PDB file of C-alpha atoms and ligand atoms in Angstrom:
ATOM      1  CA  MET A   1       5.645  21.692  17.608  1.00 93.00           C
ATOM      2  CA  LYS A   2       3.135  21.176  14.599  1.00 96.00           C
ATOM      3  CA  ILE A   3       4.964  17.957  13.040  1.00 98.00           C
ATOM      4  CA  ALA A   4       3.585  16.471   9.570  1.00 98.00           C
ATOM      5  CA  VAL A   5       4.563  13.667   8.714  1.00 98.00           C
ATOM      6  CA  TYR A   6       4.469  12.475   4.600  1.00 98.00           C
ATOM      7  CA  PRO A   7       4.463   9.054   3.636  1.00 98.00           C
ATOM      8  CA  GLY A   8       4.904   7.114   0.456  1.00 97.00           C
ATOM      9  CA  SER A   9       6.898   4.906  -1.948  1.00 96.00           C
ATOM     10  CA  PHE A  10       8.402   7.915  -3.944  1.00 97.00           C
ATOM     11  CA  ASP A  11      10.051   5.232  -6.540  1.00 96.00           C
ATOM     12  CA  PRO A  12      11.025   8.312  -7.619  1.00 96.00           C
ATOM     13  CA  VAL A  13       9.945  11.791  -6.893  1.00 98.00           C
ATOM     14  CA  THR A  14       8.503  13.254  -8.780  1.00 97.00           C
ATOM     15  CA  ASN A  15       6.884  17.326  -8.775  1.00 97.00           C
ATOM     16  CA  GLY A  16       4.048  16.392  -8.071  1.00 97.00           C
ATOM     17  CA  HIS A  17       5.040  15.041  -4.998  1.00 97.00           C
ATOM     18  CA  LEU A  18       7.572  18.020  -4.495  1.00 98.00           C
ATOM     19  CA  ASP A  19       4.451  20.587  -4.445  1.00 97.00           C
ATOM     20  CA  ILE A  20       2.860  18.776  -2.167  1.00 97.00           C
ATOM     21  CA  ILE A  21       5.816  18.661   0.153  1.00 98.00           C
ATOM     22  CA  GLU A  22       6.818  22.576  -0.518  1.00 98.00           C
ATOM     23  CA  ARG A  23       2.719  23.475   0.408  1.00 97.00           C
ATOM     24  CA  ALA A  24       2.813  21.511   3.286  1.00 98.00           C
ATOM     25  CA  ALA A  25       5.848  23.046   4.116  1.00 98.00           C
ATOM     26  CA  GLY A  26       4.161  26.597   4.630  1.00 98.00           C
ATOM     27  CA  VAL A  27       1.413  25.127   6.917  1.00 97.00           C
ATOM     28  CA  PHE A  28       3.347  23.102   9.073  1.00 98.00           C
ATOM     29  CA  ASP A  29       5.868  23.912  11.581  1.00 98.00           C
ATOM     30  CA  LYS A  30       8.431  20.320  10.484  1.00 98.00           C
ATOM     31  CA  VAL A  31       7.527  18.102   7.727  1.00 98.00           C
ATOM     32  CA  ILE A  32       8.632  15.155   7.527  1.00 98.00           C
ATOM     33  CA  VAL A  33       9.563  13.041   4.374  1.00 98.00           C
ATOM     34  CA  SER A  34       8.966   9.661   5.001  1.00 98.00           C
ATOM     35  CA  ILE A  35      10.350   6.459   2.553  1.00 98.00           C
ATOM     36  CA  LEU A  36       8.456   3.390   2.605  1.00 97.00           C
ATOM     37  CA  GLN A  37      10.415   0.487   2.840  1.00 95.00           C
ATOM     38  CA  ASN A  38       8.410  -2.494   1.936  1.00 82.00           C
ATOM     39  CA  THR A  39       9.928  -5.640   1.398  1.00 74.00           C
ATOM     40  CA  SER A  40       7.432  -7.015  -0.247  1.00 77.00           C
ATOM     41  CA  LYS A  41       7.444  -4.765  -3.719  1.00 78.00           C
ATOM     42  CA  LYS A  42      10.180  -4.480  -5.564  1.00 87.00           C
ATOM     43  CA  PRO A  43      11.066  -0.827  -6.813  1.00 92.00           C
ATOM     44  CA  MET A  44      13.553   0.508  -9.142  1.00 93.00           C
ATOM     45  CA  PHE A  45      15.507   3.309  -6.994  1.00 94.00           C
ATOM     46  CA  SER A  46      17.272   1.816  -3.328  1.00 94.00           C
ATOM     47  CA  MET A  47      16.989   3.426  -0.378  1.00 96.00           C
ATOM     48  CA  GLU A  48      19.995   5.388  -0.517  1.00 96.00           C
ATOM     49  CA  GLU A  49      19.086   6.646  -3.781  1.00 96.00           C
ATOM     50  CA  LYS A  50      15.443   7.653  -2.805  1.00 97.00           C
ATOM     51  CA  VAL A  51      16.924   9.485   0.471  1.00 98.00           C
ATOM     52  CA  TYR A  52      19.474  11.523  -2.285  1.00 97.00           C
ATOM     53  CA  LEU A  53      16.621  12.335  -4.334  1.00 98.00           C
ATOM     54  CA  LEU A  54      14.726  13.506  -1.842  1.00 98.00           C
ATOM     55  CA  GLN A  55      17.200  15.426   0.246  1.00 98.00           C
ATOM     56  CA  ARG A  56      18.592  17.041  -3.444  1.00 98.00           C
ATOM     57  CA  VAL A  57      15.360  18.478  -4.407  1.00 98.00           C
ATOM     58  CA  THR A  58      14.021  19.591  -1.236  1.00 98.00           C
ATOM     59  CA  LYS A  59      17.461  21.513   0.552  1.00 97.00           C
ATOM     60  CA  HIS A  60      15.517  24.734  -0.357  1.00 98.00           C
ATOM     61  CA  LEU A  61      13.287  23.831   2.110  1.00 98.00           C
ATOM     62  CA  ASP A  62      13.849  24.268   5.447  1.00 98.00           C
ATOM     63  CA  ASN A  63      12.119  22.469   7.822  1.00 98.00           C
ATOM     64  CA  VAL A  64      11.666  19.452   5.916  1.00 98.00           C
ATOM     65  CA  GLU A  65      12.648  16.082   6.664  1.00 98.00           C
ATOM     66  CA  ILE A  66      14.236  13.530   4.956  1.00 98.00           C
ATOM     67  CA  ASP A  67      13.723   9.549   6.428  1.00 98.00           C
ATOM     68  CA  TYR A  68      11.986   6.224   6.389  1.00 98.00           C
ATOM     69  CA  PHE A  69      10.249   3.494   7.868  1.00 98.00           C
ATOM     70  CA  SER A  70       9.120   0.360   8.204  1.00 96.00           C
ATOM     71  CA  GLY A  71       5.514  -1.547   9.090  1.00 96.00           C
ATOM     72  CA  LEU A  72       2.676   0.462  10.299  1.00 97.00           C
ATOM     73  CA  LEU A  73       3.002   4.202  10.298  1.00 98.00           C
ATOM     74  CA  VAL A  74       0.737   5.482  12.837  1.00 98.00           C
ATOM     75  CA  ASN A  75       3.499   3.348  14.830  1.00 98.00           C
ATOM     76  CA  TYR A  76       6.544   5.742  13.631  1.00 98.00           C
ATOM     77  CA  MET A  77       4.038   8.797  13.713  1.00 97.00           C
ATOM     78  CA  LYS A  78       3.927   8.102  17.665  1.00 97.00           C
ATOM     79  CA  ASN A  79       8.034   7.923  17.491  1.00 97.00           C
ATOM     80  CA  LYS A  80       8.026  11.398  15.823  1.00 97.00           C
ATOM     81  CA  LYS A  81       5.551  12.587  17.824  1.00 96.00           C
ATOM     82  CA  ALA A  82       4.236  13.566  14.896  1.00 97.00           C
ATOM     83  CA  ASN A  83       0.021  13.534  14.648  1.00 95.00           C
ATOM     84  CA  VAL A  84      -0.618  14.833  11.129  1.00 98.00           C
ATOM     85  CA  ILE A  85      -0.767  12.379   7.888  1.00 98.00           C
ATOM     86  CA  ILE A  86      -0.060  14.718   4.924  1.00 98.00           C
ATOM     87  CA  LYS A  87      -1.951  12.718   1.494  1.00 97.00           C
ATOM     88  CA  GLY A  88      -2.219  14.226  -2.127  1.00 96.00           C
ATOM     89  CA  LEU A  89      -5.454  13.248  -3.930  1.00 95.00           C
ATOM     90  CA  ARG A  90      -4.438  13.439  -7.303  1.00 91.00           C
ATOM     91  CA  ALA A  91      -7.929  12.142  -8.820  1.00 85.00           C
ATOM     92  CA  VAL A  92     -11.589  10.481  -7.989  1.00 84.00           C
ATOM     93  CA  SER A  93      -9.699   7.306  -8.522  1.00 83.00           C
ATOM     94  CA  ASP A  94      -7.264   7.518  -5.456  1.00 88.00           C
ATOM     95  CA  PHE A  95     -10.022   8.415  -3.583  1.00 91.00           C
ATOM     96  CA  GLU A  96     -11.060   5.021  -2.007  1.00 93.00           C
ATOM     97  CA  TYR A  97      -7.801   3.103  -1.464  1.00 94.00           C
ATOM     98  CA  GLU A  98      -6.871   6.605   0.423  1.00 96.00           C
ATOM     99  CA  PHE A  99     -10.207   7.119   2.210  1.00 95.00           C
ATOM    100  CA  GLN A 100     -10.012   2.878   3.764  1.00 97.00           C
ATOM    101  CA  MET A 101      -5.956   3.846   4.777  1.00 97.00           C
ATOM    102  CA  ALA A 102      -7.461   7.377   6.790  1.00 97.00           C
ATOM    103  CA  LEU A 103     -10.015   5.514   8.305  1.00 97.00           C
ATOM    104  CA  MET A 104      -7.421   2.493   9.164  1.00 98.00           C
ATOM    105  CA  ASN A 105      -5.163   4.780  10.321  1.00 98.00           C
ATOM    106  CA  ASN A 106      -7.269   6.771  12.237  1.00 96.00           C
ATOM    107  CA  LYS A 107      -9.367   3.194  14.321  1.00 97.00           C
ATOM    108  CA  LEU A 108      -5.487   2.148  14.803  1.00 98.00           C
ATOM    109  CA  GLU A 109      -4.116   5.728  16.349  1.00 97.00           C
ATOM    110  CA  PRO A 110      -7.813   8.033  17.446  1.00 97.00           C
ATOM    111  CA  ASN A 111      -5.353  11.252  17.564  1.00 96.00           C
ATOM    112  CA  ILE A 112      -3.360  10.219  14.430  1.00 96.00           C
ATOM    113  CA  GLU A 113      -5.642  12.947  11.755  1.00 96.00           C
ATOM    114  CA  THR A 114      -5.261  12.820   7.714  1.00 98.00           C
ATOM    115  CA  LEU A 115      -4.765  15.598   5.726  1.00 97.00           C
ATOM    116  CA  PHE A 116      -5.489  15.600   2.155  1.00 97.00           C
ATOM    117  CA  MET A 117      -3.754  18.154  -0.689  1.00 96.00           C
ATOM    118  CA  MET A 118      -5.457  18.332  -3.982  1.00 95.00           C
ATOM    119  CA  THR A 119      -2.647  17.701  -6.181  1.00 93.00           C
ATOM    120  CA  SER A 120      -1.824  20.743  -8.645  1.00 93.00           C
ATOM    121  CA  SER A 121      -4.087  20.455 -11.687  1.00 92.00           C
ATOM    122  CA  LYS A 122      -0.981  20.417 -13.463  1.00 94.00           C
ATOM    123  CA  TYR A 123       0.616  17.482 -12.437  1.00 94.00           C
ATOM    124  CA  SER A 124      -2.796  15.539 -11.944  1.00 92.00           C
ATOM    125  CA  TYR A 125      -1.674  12.818 -14.549  1.00 93.00           C
ATOM    126  CA  LEU A 126       1.365  12.142 -12.567  1.00 95.00           C
ATOM    127  CA  SER A 127       2.695   9.234 -11.251  1.00 95.00           C
ATOM    128  CA  SER A 128       6.447   7.504 -10.100  1.00 95.00           C
ATOM    129  CA  SER A 129       4.761   4.765 -12.568  1.00 94.00           C
ATOM    130  CA  ILE A 130       4.714   6.662 -15.546  1.00 95.00           C
ATOM    131  CA  VAL A 131       7.396   8.402 -15.009  1.00 95.00           C
ATOM    132  CA  LYS A 132       9.767   4.991 -15.311  1.00 94.00           C
ATOM    133  CA  GLU A 133       7.643   4.321 -18.251  1.00 94.00           C
ATOM    134  CA  VAL A 134       8.703   7.742 -20.010  1.00 95.00           C
ATOM    135  CA  GLY A 135      11.717   7.574 -19.383  1.00 94.00           C
ATOM    136  CA  LYS A 136      12.043   3.636 -19.774  1.00 93.00           C
ATOM    137  CA  LEU A 137      11.207   4.785 -23.576  1.00 93.00           C
ATOM    138  CA  GLY A 138      13.321   7.233 -24.586  1.00 92.00           C
ATOM    139  CA  GLY A 139      10.008   9.916 -23.418  1.00 94.00           C
ATOM    140  CA  CYS A 140      11.466  13.414 -21.879  1.00 94.00           C
ATOM    141  CA  LEU A 141      11.599  13.897 -18.237  1.00 96.00           C
ATOM    142  CA  LYS A 142      10.948  17.320 -18.331  1.00 96.00           C
ATOM    143  CA  GLU A 143       8.152  18.947 -15.781  1.00 96.00           C
ATOM    144  CA  LEU A 144       7.602  15.139 -14.621  1.00 97.00           C
ATOM    145  CA  VAL A 145      10.418  15.383 -11.984  1.00 97.00           C
ATOM    146  CA  PRO A 146      12.816  18.362 -10.566  1.00 97.00           C
ATOM    147  CA  ASP A 147      15.228  19.418 -13.037  1.00 97.00           C
ATOM    148  CA  GLU A 148      18.143  19.144 -11.203  1.00 95.00           C
ATOM    149  CA  ILE A 149      17.313  14.690 -10.789  1.00 96.00           C
ATOM    150  CA  ILE A 150      16.788  13.867 -14.700  1.00 96.00           C
ATOM    151  CA  ASN A 151      19.714  12.825 -15.431  1.00 94.00           C
ATOM    152  CA  GLU A 152      20.356  10.773 -12.648  1.00 93.00           C
ATOM    153  CA  ILE A 153      16.896   9.302 -13.272  1.00 93.00           C
ATOM    154  CA  LEU A 154      17.179   8.937 -16.861  1.00 94.00           C
ATOM    155  CA  ARG A 155      21.054   7.057 -15.856  1.00 93.00           C
ATOM    156  CA  LYS A 156      19.154   5.005 -13.829  1.00 93.00           C
ATOM    157  CA  ILE A 157      16.698   3.648 -15.620  1.00 88.00           C
ATOM    158  CA  LYS A 158      18.951   3.591 -18.541  1.00 84.00           C
ATOM    159  CA  ASN A 159      21.597   1.258 -16.775  1.00 81.00           C
ATOM    160  CA  GLU A 160      20.306  -0.056 -14.310  1.00 68.00           C
ATOM    161  CA  GLY A 161      17.364  -1.912 -17.280  1.00 63.00           C
ATOM    162  CA  GLY A 162      14.965  -0.827 -14.826  1.00 44.00           C
ATOM    163  CA  GLU A 163      16.204  -2.785 -11.979  1.00 44.00           C
ATOM    164  CA  GLN A 164      17.879  -2.048  -8.471  1.00 48.00           C
ATOM    165  CA  ASN A 165      21.202  -2.960  -7.327  1.00 46.00           C
ATOM    166  CA  GLY A 166      21.000  -0.803  -3.688  1.00 45.00           C
ATOM    167  CA  ASN A 167      24.083   1.393  -4.712  1.00 47.00           C
ATOM    168  CA  PRO A 168      23.463   5.232  -4.545  1.00 47.00           C
ATOM    169  CA  ILE A 169      23.601   7.835  -7.822  1.00 55.00           C
ATOM    170  CA  THR A 170      26.862   9.044  -7.454  1.00 47.00           C
ATOM    171  CA  ASN A 171      27.864  12.251  -9.629  1.00 41.00           C
TER     172      ASN A 171
HETATM  173  O1  PNS B 201       2.824   6.501  -2.464  1.00 70.76           O
HETATM  174  P1  PNS B 201       2.333   5.161  -1.951  1.00 70.76           P
HETATM  175  O2  PNS B 201       2.494   3.787  -2.385  1.00 70.76           O
HETATM  176  O3  PNS B 201       0.848   5.617  -2.664  1.00 70.76           O
HETATM  177  O4  PNS B 201       2.549   4.925  -0.471  1.00 70.76           O
HETATM  178  C1  PNS B 201       1.871   4.200   0.130  1.00 70.76           C
HETATM  179  C2  PNS B 201       2.210   4.408   2.314  1.00 70.76           C
HETATM  180  C3  PNS B 201       3.466   3.834   2.542  1.00 70.76           C
HETATM  181  C4  PNS B 201       1.749   5.523   2.705  1.00 70.76           C
HETATM  182  C5  PNS B 201       1.188   3.419   2.454  1.00 70.76           C
HETATM  183  O5  PNS B 201       0.990   2.048   1.675  1.00 70.76           O
HETATM  184  C6  PNS B 201       1.892   3.200   4.039  1.00 70.76           C
HETATM  185  O6  PNS B 201       1.100   4.230   5.522  1.00 70.76           O
HETATM  186  N1  PNS B 201       2.149   1.945   4.807  1.00 70.76           N
HETATM  187  C7  PNS B 201       2.445   1.779   5.942  1.00 70.76           C
HETATM  188  C8  PNS B 201       2.084   0.427   6.258  1.00 70.76           C
HETATM  189  C9  PNS B 201       0.595   0.628   7.383  1.00 70.76           C
HETATM  190  O7  PNS B 201       0.854   1.509   7.992  1.00 70.76           O
HETATM  191  N2  PNS B 201      -0.345   0.090   6.943  1.00 70.76           N
HETATM  192  C10 PNS B 201      -1.801   0.101   8.084  1.00 70.76           C
HETATM  193  C11 PNS B 201      -2.357   1.483   7.252  1.00 70.76           C
HETATM  194  S1  PNS B 201      -3.290   1.477   6.012  1.00 70.76           S
END
């Protein structure tokens, strides 16, 4: 079974992420979307919220699982018996950092390959940060994040004033 891991911060998931997840799900037997538990960055969305949003927008994909990890990605991958890292590339500006990470991961664990997918051009301007900024400033999130989570993301941005409080989003 070919298992790929799509790692990231997903703070929050965008249509650009979902595009990569859907396409990777068509190529691999199983795709684990894994959220980094990063203690040094202060995310807007709690881990519970990120998991909830990702589960909601991928529920049509039977071979996609949502998980989280901390520490080295390659160690997590060994535990999951996965040997392919999926990354999305939006623009040339992503390349240098992604290239460095891919080489480092390969140095740490030579059996692990990084495969890059070019983000669909209609999403090449998208990032979680820009989605949060547009939402905070009252802009429309249609076509930036999946329709079914627009209201939840806006509610979070408005209610929390951009701060994470650790409570899962509830309907
Ligand atoms: O969505 P992001 O923030 O660009 O994702 C970055 C991520 C999670 C893929 C990257 O920070 C990562 O893999 N972190 C885990 C720590 C690690 O393994 N570092 C060594 C490889 S460079």
